[in-house]
PDB file of N, CA and C in Angstrom:
ATOM      1  N   PHE A 796      22.644   4.771  15.228  1.00 55.00           N
ATOM      2  CA  PHE A 796      21.622   3.961  14.568  1.00 55.00           C
ATOM      3  C   PHE A 796      21.193   2.819  15.475  1.00 55.00           C
ATOM      4  N   GLY A 797      20.023   2.262  15.173  1.00 57.00           N
ATOM      5  CA  GLY A 797      19.506   1.148  15.954  1.00 57.00           C
ATOM      6  C   GLY A 797      20.236  -0.145  15.646  1.00 57.00           C
ATOM      7  N   SER A 798      19.987  -1.130  16.468  1.00 67.00           N
ATOM      8  CA  SER A 798      20.598  -2.440  16.277  1.00 67.00           C
ATOM      9  C   SER A 798      19.647  -3.346  15.502  1.00 67.00           C
ATOM     10  N   LEU A 799      20.092  -4.563  15.235  1.00 67.00           N
ATOM     11  CA  LEU A 799      19.234  -5.524  14.545  1.00 67.00           C
ATOM     12  C   LEU A 799      18.003  -5.880  15.365  1.00 67.00           C
ATOM     13  N   ASN A 800      18.065  -5.703  16.693  1.00 74.00           N
ATOM     14  CA  ASN A 800      16.901  -5.954  17.551  1.00 74.00           C
ATOM     15  C   ASN A 800      15.791  -4.936  17.324  1.00 74.00           C
ATOM     16  N   ASP A 801      16.100  -3.816  16.666  1.00 81.00           N
ATOM     17  CA  ASP A 801      15.123  -2.762  16.417  1.00 81.00           C
ATOM     18  C   ASP A 801      14.389  -2.935  15.093  1.00 81.00           C
ATOM     19  N   ILE A 802      14.558  -4.087  14.444  1.00 89.00           N
ATOM     20  CA  ILE A 802      13.870  -4.368  13.180  1.00 89.00           C
ATOM     21  C   ILE A 802      12.569  -5.098  13.480  1.00 89.00           C
ATOM     22  N   GLN A 803      11.475  -4.595  12.902  1.00 91.00           N
ATOM     23  CA  GLN A 803      10.156  -5.186  13.130  1.00 91.00           C
ATOM     24  C   GLN A 803       9.492  -5.505  11.797  1.00 91.00           C
ATOM     25  N   LEU A 804       8.991  -6.720  11.668  1.00 92.00           N
ATOM     26  CA  LEU A 804       8.250  -7.161  10.494  1.00 92.00           C
ATOM     27  C   LEU A 804       6.766  -6.900  10.733  1.00 92.00           C
ATOM     28  N   TYR A 805       6.037  -6.411   9.709  1.00 91.00           N
ATOM     29  CA  TYR A 805       4.607  -6.196   9.876  1.00 91.00           C
ATOM     30  C   TYR A 805       3.855  -6.624   8.627  1.00 91.00           C
ATOM     31  N   LEU A 806       2.565  -6.920   8.802  1.00 92.00           N
ATOM     32  CA  LEU A 806       1.672  -7.317   7.719  1.00 92.00           C
ATOM     33  C   LEU A 806       0.630  -6.230   7.506  1.00 92.00           C
ATOM     34  N   LEU A 807       0.147  -6.112   6.265  1.00 88.00           N
ATOM     35  CA  LEU A 807      -0.869  -5.132   5.908  1.00 88.00           C
ATOM     36  C   LEU A 807      -2.082  -5.845   5.341  1.00 88.00           C
ATOM     37  N   ALA A 808      -3.274  -5.341   5.618  1.00 92.00           N
ATOM     38  CA  ALA A 808      -4.499  -5.848   5.003  1.00 92.00           C
ATOM     39  C   ALA A 808      -5.548  -4.761   5.094  1.00 92.00           C
ATOM     40  N   GLY A 809      -6.403  -4.649   4.066  1.00 90.00           N
ATOM     41  CA  GLY A 809      -7.450  -3.642   4.115  1.00 90.00           C
ATOM     42  C   GLY A 809      -8.296  -3.635   2.872  1.00 90.00           C
ATOM     43  N   THR A 810      -9.302  -2.766   2.886  1.00 87.00           N
ATOM     44  CA  THR A 810     -10.173  -2.568   1.742  1.00 87.00           C
ATOM     45  C   THR A 810     -10.537  -1.095   1.680  1.00 87.00           C
ATOM     46  N   GLY A 811     -10.982  -0.629   0.523  1.00 83.00           N
ATOM     47  CA  GLY A 811     -11.327   0.784   0.394  1.00 83.00           C
ATOM     48  C   GLY A 811     -12.009   1.078  -0.930  1.00 83.00           C
ATOM     49  N   LEU A 812     -12.221   2.355  -1.190  1.00 77.00           N
ATOM     50  CA  LEU A 812     -12.882   2.831  -2.393  1.00 77.00           C
ATOM     51  C   LEU A 812     -11.900   3.673  -3.180  1.00 77.00           C
ATOM     52  N   ASP A 813     -11.851   3.474  -4.492  1.00 73.00           N
ATOM     53  CA  ASP A 813     -10.934   4.186  -5.376  1.00 73.00           C
ATOM     54  C   ASP A 813     -11.762   4.867  -6.455  1.00 73.00           C
ATOM     55  N   LEU A 814     -11.563   6.167  -6.677  1.00 69.00           N
ATOM     56  CA  LEU A 814     -12.255   6.902  -7.738  1.00 69.00           C
ATOM     57  C   LEU A 814     -11.239   7.287  -8.788  1.00 69.00           C
ATOM     58  N   GLU A 815     -11.454   6.852 -10.035  1.00 66.00           N
ATOM     59  CA  GLU A 815     -10.539   7.148 -11.128  1.00 66.00           C
ATOM     60  C   GLU A 815     -11.260   7.950 -12.191  1.00 66.00           C
ATOM     61  N   ILE A 816     -10.616   9.019 -12.662  1.00 65.00           N
ATOM     62  CA  ILE A 816     -11.165   9.834 -13.742  1.00 65.00           C
ATOM     63  C   ILE A 816     -10.154   9.798 -14.877  1.00 65.00           C
ATOM     64  N   ILE A 817     -10.516   9.112 -15.943  1.00 60.00           N
ATOM     65  CA  ILE A 817      -9.646   8.949 -17.102  1.00 60.00           C
ATOM     66  C   ILE A 817     -10.385   9.503 -18.315  1.00 60.00           C
ATOM     67  N   ASP A 818      -9.801  10.496 -18.982  1.00 58.00           N
ATOM     68  CA  ASP A 818     -10.444  11.195 -20.098  1.00 58.00           C
ATOM     69  C   ASP A 818     -11.808  11.709 -19.640  1.00 58.00           C
ATOM     70  N   THR A 819     -12.889  11.310 -20.304  1.00 53.00           N
ATOM     71  CA  THR A 819     -14.220  11.790 -19.936  1.00 53.00           C
ATOM     72  C   THR A 819     -14.998  10.766 -19.131  1.00 53.00           C
ATOM     73  N   ALA A 820     -14.503   9.542 -19.028  1.00 58.00           N
ATOM     74  CA  ALA A 820     -15.211   8.497 -18.276  1.00 58.00           C
ATOM     75  C   ALA A 820     -14.636   8.408 -16.866  1.00 58.00           C
ATOM     76  N   SER A 821     -15.505   8.142 -15.938  1.00 59.00           N
ATOM     77  CA  SER A 821     -15.032   7.927 -14.564  1.00 59.00           C
ATOM     78  C   SER A 821     -15.668   6.649 -14.041  1.00 59.00           C
ATOM     79  N   ALA A 822     -15.000   6.018 -13.135  1.00 64.00           N
ATOM     80  CA  ALA A 822     -15.503   4.774 -12.560  1.00 64.00           C
ATOM     81  C   ALA A 822     -15.034   4.693 -11.119  1.00 64.00           C
ATOM     82  N   SER A 823     -15.824   4.048 -10.300  1.00 67.00           N
ATOM     83  CA  SER A 823     -15.403   3.802  -8.931  1.00 67.00           C
ATOM     84  C   SER A 823     -15.036   2.335  -8.803  1.00 67.00           C
ATOM     85  N   SER A 824     -14.095   2.060  -7.939  1.00 73.00           N
ATOM     86  CA  SER A 824     -13.586   0.706  -7.773  1.00 73.00           C
ATOM     87  C   SER A 824     -13.505   0.384  -6.295  1.00 73.00           C
ATOM     88  N   TRP A 825     -13.668  -0.880  -5.994  1.00 78.00           N
ATOM     89  CA  TRP A 825     -13.370  -1.383  -4.654  1.00 78.00           C
ATOM     90  C   TRP A 825     -11.967  -1.948  -4.682  1.00 78.00           C
ATOM     91  N   THR A 826     -11.195  -1.612  -3.696  1.00 82.00           N
ATOM     92  CA  THR A 826      -9.831  -2.122  -3.620  1.00 82.00           C
ATOM     93  C   THR A 826      -9.691  -3.043  -2.415  1.00 82.00           C
ATOM     94  N   THR A 827      -8.890  -4.042  -2.585  1.00 85.00           N
ATOM     95  CA  THR A 827      -8.495  -4.931  -1.504  1.00 85.00           C
ATOM     96  C   THR A 827      -6.987  -5.065  -1.589  1.00 85.00           C
ATOM     97  N   ASP A 828      -6.319  -4.958  -0.465  1.00 88.00           N
ATOM     98  CA  ASP A 828      -4.870  -5.059  -0.528  1.00 88.00           C
ATOM     99  C   ASP A 828      -4.320  -5.856   0.644  1.00 88.00           C
ATOM    100  N   ALA A 829      -3.157  -6.391   0.399  1.00 92.00           N
ATOM    101  CA  ALA A 829      -2.407  -7.125   1.418  1.00 92.00           C
ATOM    102  C   ALA A 829      -0.936  -6.822   1.180  1.00 92.00           C
ATOM    103  N   GLY A 830      -0.151  -6.916   2.209  1.00 93.00           N
ATOM    104  CA  GLY A 830       1.259  -6.612   2.018  1.00 93.00           C
ATOM    105  C   GLY A 830       2.095  -7.009   3.209  1.00 93.00           C
ATOM    106  N   ILE A 831       3.371  -6.702   3.064  1.00 95.00           N
ATOM    107  CA  ILE A 831       4.343  -7.016   4.098  1.00 95.00           C
ATOM    108  C   ILE A 831       5.362  -5.878   4.131  1.00 95.00           C
ATOM    109  N   GLY A 832       5.900  -5.617   5.303  1.00 95.00           N
ATOM    110  CA  GLY A 832       6.875  -4.546   5.426  1.00 95.00           C
ATOM    111  C   GLY A 832       7.864  -4.803   6.536  1.00 95.00           C
ATOM    112  N   ILE A 833       8.923  -4.013   6.521  1.00 94.00           N
ATOM    113  CA  ILE A 833       9.957  -4.065   7.546  1.00 94.00           C
ATOM    114  C   ILE A 833      10.205  -2.635   8.018  1.00 94.00           C
ATOM    115  N   ASP A 834      10.230  -2.447   9.335  1.00 93.00           N
ATOM    116  CA  ASP A 834      10.508  -1.141   9.928  1.00 93.00           C
ATOM    117  C   ASP A 834      11.746  -1.273  10.808  1.00 93.00           C
ATOM    118  N   TRP A 835      12.702  -0.373  10.618  1.00 92.00           N
ATOM    119  CA  TRP A 835      13.928  -0.387  11.406  1.00 92.00           C
ATOM    120  C   TRP A 835      13.994   0.909  12.203  1.00 92.00           C
ATOM    121  N   SER A 836      13.821   0.821  13.512  1.00 90.00           N
ATOM    122  CA  SER A 836      13.884   2.000  14.381  1.00 90.00           C
ATOM    123  C   SER A 836      15.335   2.431  14.529  1.00 90.00           C
ATOM    124  N   ILE A 837      15.632   3.646  14.051  1.00 88.00           N
ATOM    125  CA  ILE A 837      17.008   4.139  14.146  1.00 88.00           C
ATOM    126  C   ILE A 837      17.173   5.136  15.287  1.00 88.00           C
ATOM    127  N   LYS A 838      16.074   5.736  15.745  1.00 86.00           N
ATOM    128  CA  LYS A 838      16.036   6.600  16.927  1.00 86.00           C
ATOM    129  C   LYS A 838      14.703   6.362  17.604  1.00 86.00           C
ATOM    130  N   LYS A 839      14.457   7.057  18.726  1.00 83.00           N
ATOM    131  CA  LYS A 839      13.232   6.830  19.500  1.00 83.00           C
ATOM    132  C   LYS A 839      11.972   6.998  18.652  1.00 83.00           C
ATOM    133  N   ASP A 840      11.831   8.084  17.921  1.00 86.00           N
ATOM    134  CA  ASP A 840      10.633   8.359  17.128  1.00 86.00           C
ATOM    135  C   ASP A 840      10.942   8.453  15.637  1.00 86.00           C
ATOM    136  N   MET A 841      11.913   7.674  15.162  1.00 91.00           N
ATOM    137  CA  MET A 841      12.292   7.726  13.758  1.00 91.00           C
ATOM    138  C   MET A 841      12.677   6.334  13.289  1.00 91.00           C
ATOM    139  N   GLY A 842      12.280   5.999  12.060  1.00 91.00           N
ATOM    140  CA  GLY A 842      12.636   4.691  11.527  1.00 91.00           C
ATOM    141  C   GLY A 842      12.663   4.686  10.014  1.00 91.00           C
ATOM    142  N   LEU A 843      13.338   3.722   9.473  1.00 93.00           N
ATOM    143  CA  LEU A 843      13.343   3.480   8.035  1.00 93.00           C
ATOM    144  C   LEU A 843      12.392   2.326   7.758  1.00 93.00           C
ATOM    145  N   PHE A 844      11.648   2.386   6.655  1.00 93.00           N
ATOM    146  CA  PHE A 844      10.738   1.296   6.339  1.00 93.00           C
ATOM    147  C   PHE A 844      10.799   0.947   4.856  1.00 93.00           C
ATOM    148  N   VAL A 845      10.472  -0.303   4.566  1.00 95.00           N
ATOM    149  CA  VAL A 845      10.296  -0.817   3.210  1.00 95.00           C
ATOM    150  C   VAL A 845       9.043  -1.678   3.261  1.00 95.00           C
ATOM    151  N   GLU A 846       8.120  -1.466   2.317  1.00 95.00           N
ATOM    152  CA  GLU A 846       6.926  -2.297   2.285  1.00 95.00           C
ATOM    153  C   GLU A 846       6.482  -2.549   0.864  1.00 95.00           C
ATOM    154  N   ALA A 847       5.874  -3.697   0.654  1.00 94.00           N
ATOM    155  CA  ALA A 847       5.309  -4.071  -0.643  1.00 94.00           C
ATOM    156  C   ALA A 847       3.855  -4.436  -0.416  1.00 94.00           C
ATOM    157  N   LYS A 848       2.972  -3.938  -1.273  1.00 91.00           N
ATOM    158  CA  LYS A 848       1.546  -4.247  -1.185  1.00 91.00           C
ATOM    159  C   LYS A 848       1.095  -4.879  -2.493  1.00 91.00           C
ATOM    160  N   TRP A 849       0.065  -5.683  -2.411  1.00 89.00           N
ATOM    161  CA  TRP A 849      -0.552  -6.273  -3.585  1.00 89.00           C
ATOM    162  C   TRP A 849      -1.985  -5.778  -3.593  1.00 89.00           C
ATOM    163  N   ASN A 850      -2.322  -4.907  -4.549  1.00 85.00           N
ATOM    164  CA  ASN A 850      -3.640  -4.288  -4.644  1.00 85.00           C
ATOM    165  C   ASN A 850      -4.473  -4.959  -5.727  1.00 85.00           C
ATOM    166  N   TRP A 851      -5.711  -5.285  -5.393  1.00 83.00           N
ATOM    167  CA  TRP A 851      -6.687  -5.787  -6.368  1.00 83.00           C
ATOM    168  C   TRP A 851      -7.755  -4.718  -6.537  1.00 83.00           C
ATOM    169  N   LEU A 852      -8.094  -4.336  -7.772  1.00 79.00           N
ATOM    170  CA  LEU A 852      -9.159  -3.379  -8.044  1.00 79.00           C
ATOM    171  C   LEU A 852     -10.270  -4.078  -8.808  1.00 79.00           C
ATOM    172  N   THR A 853     -11.480  -4.006  -8.277  1.00 78.00           N
ATOM    173  CA  THR A 853     -12.656  -4.577  -8.917  1.00 78.00           C
ATOM    174  C   THR A 853     -13.562  -3.413  -9.290  1.00 78.00           C
ATOM    175  N   THR A 854     -13.864  -3.256 -10.579  1.00 73.00           N
ATOM    176  CA  THR A 854     -14.557  -2.080 -11.086  1.00 73.00           C
ATOM    177  C   THR A 854     -15.801  -2.466 -11.858  1.00 73.00           C
ATOM    178  N   ASN A 855     -16.873  -1.742 -11.639  1.00 65.00           N
ATOM    179  CA  ASN A 855     -18.067  -1.853 -12.468  1.00 65.00           C
ATOM    180  C   ASN A 855     -18.098  -0.617 -13.347  1.00 65.00           C
ATOM    181  N   GLN A 856     -17.588  -0.738 -14.578  1.00 62.00           N
ATOM    182  CA  GLN A 856     -17.496   0.413 -15.463  1.00 62.00           C
ATOM    183  C   GLN A 856     -18.833   0.696 -16.135  1.00 62.00           C
ATOM    184  N   LEU A 857     -18.859   1.679 -17.021  1.00 62.00           N
ATOM    185  CA  LEU A 857     -20.100   2.147 -17.629  1.00 62.00           C
ATOM    186  C   LEU A 857     -20.841   1.072 -18.409  1.00 62.00           C
ATOM    187  N   ASN A 858     -20.129   0.104 -18.968  1.00 63.00           N
ATOM    188  CA  ASN A 858     -20.786  -0.957 -19.738  1.00 63.00           C
ATOM    189  C   ASN A 858     -21.081  -2.187 -18.882  1.00 63.00           C
ATOM    190  N   ASN A 859     -21.052  -2.032 -17.549  1.00 65.00           N
ATOM    191  CA  ASN A 859     -21.394  -3.090 -16.588  1.00 65.00           C
ATOM    192  C   ASN A 859     -20.526  -4.329 -16.692  1.00 65.00           C
ATOM    193  N   ILE A 860     -19.287  -4.180 -17.067  1.00 61.00           N
ATOM    194  CA  ILE A 860     -18.342  -5.290 -17.099  1.00 61.00           C
ATOM    195  C   ILE A 860     -17.369  -5.104 -15.946  1.00 61.00           C
ATOM    196  N   PHE A 861     -17.246  -6.141 -15.128  1.00 68.00           N
ATOM    197  CA  PHE A 861     -16.303  -6.070 -14.023  1.00 68.00           C
ATOM    198  C   PHE A 861     -14.895  -6.307 -14.546  1.00 68.00           C
ATOM    199  N   VAL A 862     -14.001  -5.433 -14.183  1.00 66.00           N
ATOM    200  CA  VAL A 862     -12.608  -5.537 -14.579  1.00 66.00           C
ATOM    201  C   VAL A 862     -11.789  -5.682 -13.305  1.00 66.00           C
ATOM    202  N   ILE A 863     -10.960  -6.679 -13.262  1.00 73.00           N
ATOM    203  CA  ILE A 863     -10.083  -6.855 -12.105  1.00 73.00           C
ATOM    204  C   ILE A 863      -8.661  -6.563 -12.554  1.00 73.00           C
ATOM    205  N   SER A 864      -8.041  -5.602 -11.897  1.00 79.00           N
ATOM    206  CA  SER A 864      -6.648  -5.289 -12.197  1.00 79.00           C
ATOM    207  C   SER A 864      -5.844  -5.387 -10.912  1.00 79.00           C
ATOM    208  N   GLN A 865      -4.561  -5.482 -11.069  1.00 84.00           N
ATOM    209  CA  GLN A 865      -3.669  -5.649  -9.933  1.00 84.00           C
ATOM    210  C   GLN A 865      -2.454  -4.748 -10.107  1.00 84.00           C
ATOM    211  N   ASP A 866      -1.927  -4.294  -9.001  1.00 85.00           N
ATOM    212  CA  ASP A 866      -0.628  -3.635  -9.029  1.00 85.00           C
ATOM    213  C   ASP A 866       0.105  -3.962  -7.736  1.00 85.00           C
ATOM    214  N   ILE A 867       1.420  -3.845  -7.795  1.00 89.00           N
ATOM    215  CA  ILE A 867       2.259  -4.168  -6.641  1.00 89.00           C
ATOM    216  C   ILE A 867       3.223  -2.996  -6.419  1.00 89.00           C
ATOM    217  N   PRO A 868       2.798  -1.994  -5.623  1.00 89.00           N
ATOM    218  CA  PRO A 868       3.717  -0.891  -5.336  1.00 89.00           C
ATOM    219  C   PRO A 868       4.741  -1.280  -4.272  1.00 89.00           C
ATOM    220  N   LEU A 869       5.946  -0.781  -4.428  1.00 93.00           N
ATOM    221  CA  LEU A 869       7.017  -0.962  -3.456  1.00 93.00           C
ATOM    222  C   LEU A 869       7.334   0.418  -2.884  1.00 93.00           C
ATOM    223  N   LEU A 870       7.177   0.577  -1.587  1.00 93.00           N
ATOM    224  CA  LEU A 870       7.375   1.867  -0.935  1.00 93.00           C
ATOM    225  C   LEU A 870       8.533   1.771   0.038  1.00 93.00           C
ATOM    226  N   TRP A 871       9.289   2.859   0.177  1.00 95.00           N
ATOM    227  CA  TRP A 871      10.324   2.936   1.187  1.00 95.00           C
ATOM    228  C   TRP A 871      10.441   4.392   1.617  1.00 95.00           C
ATOM    229  N   GLY A 872      10.908   4.590   2.827  1.00 95.00           N
ATOM    230  CA  GLY A 872      11.025   5.961   3.291  1.00 95.00           C
ATOM    231  C   GLY A 872      11.445   6.050   4.746  1.00 95.00           C
ATOM    232  N   LEU A 873      11.261   7.234   5.287  1.00 94.00           N
ATOM    233  CA  LEU A 873      11.629   7.560   6.644  1.00 94.00           C
ATOM    234  C   LEU A 873      10.344   7.817   7.424  1.00 94.00           C
ATOM    235  N   ARG A 874      10.186   7.180   8.583  1.00 90.00           N
ATOM    236  CA  ARG A 874       8.997   7.325   9.414  1.00 90.00           C
ATOM    237  C   ARG A 874       9.337   8.199  10.616  1.00 90.00           C
ATOM    238  N   PHE A 875       8.457   9.183  10.894  1.00 91.00           N
ATOM    239  CA  PHE A 875       8.587  10.043  12.069  1.00 91.00           C
ATOM    240  C   PHE A 875       7.409   9.784  12.988  1.00 91.00           C
ATOM    241  N   GLY A 876       7.661   9.601  14.273  1.00 82.00           N
ATOM    242  CA  GLY A 876       6.589   9.457  15.263  1.00 82.00           C
ATOM    243  C   GLY A 876       6.007  10.821  15.603  1.00 82.00           C
ATOM    244  N   LEU A 877       4.695  10.896  15.682  1.00 78.00           N
ATOM    245  CA  LEU A 877       4.044  12.166  16.025  1.00 78.00           C
ATOM    246  C   LEU A 877       3.391  12.100  17.382  1.00 78.00           C
TER     247      LEU A 877
END
């Protein structure tokens, strides 16, 4: 396994488009997110990571009311270099 020197902190930021289809109504949303993560290189092209993001969704639904919702997913897993 890697040493403590192989731990790297990183920041996330971005925007995108989200399409949601719920029952018979559908709406498109703009998303903005920010986050932070830690990557631990355990081999040359392999690492373990943990990251948390804060997503904001701004939606113009069918009745023209903007709805802002938020979620905070926590992700972890194994990273392979390609």
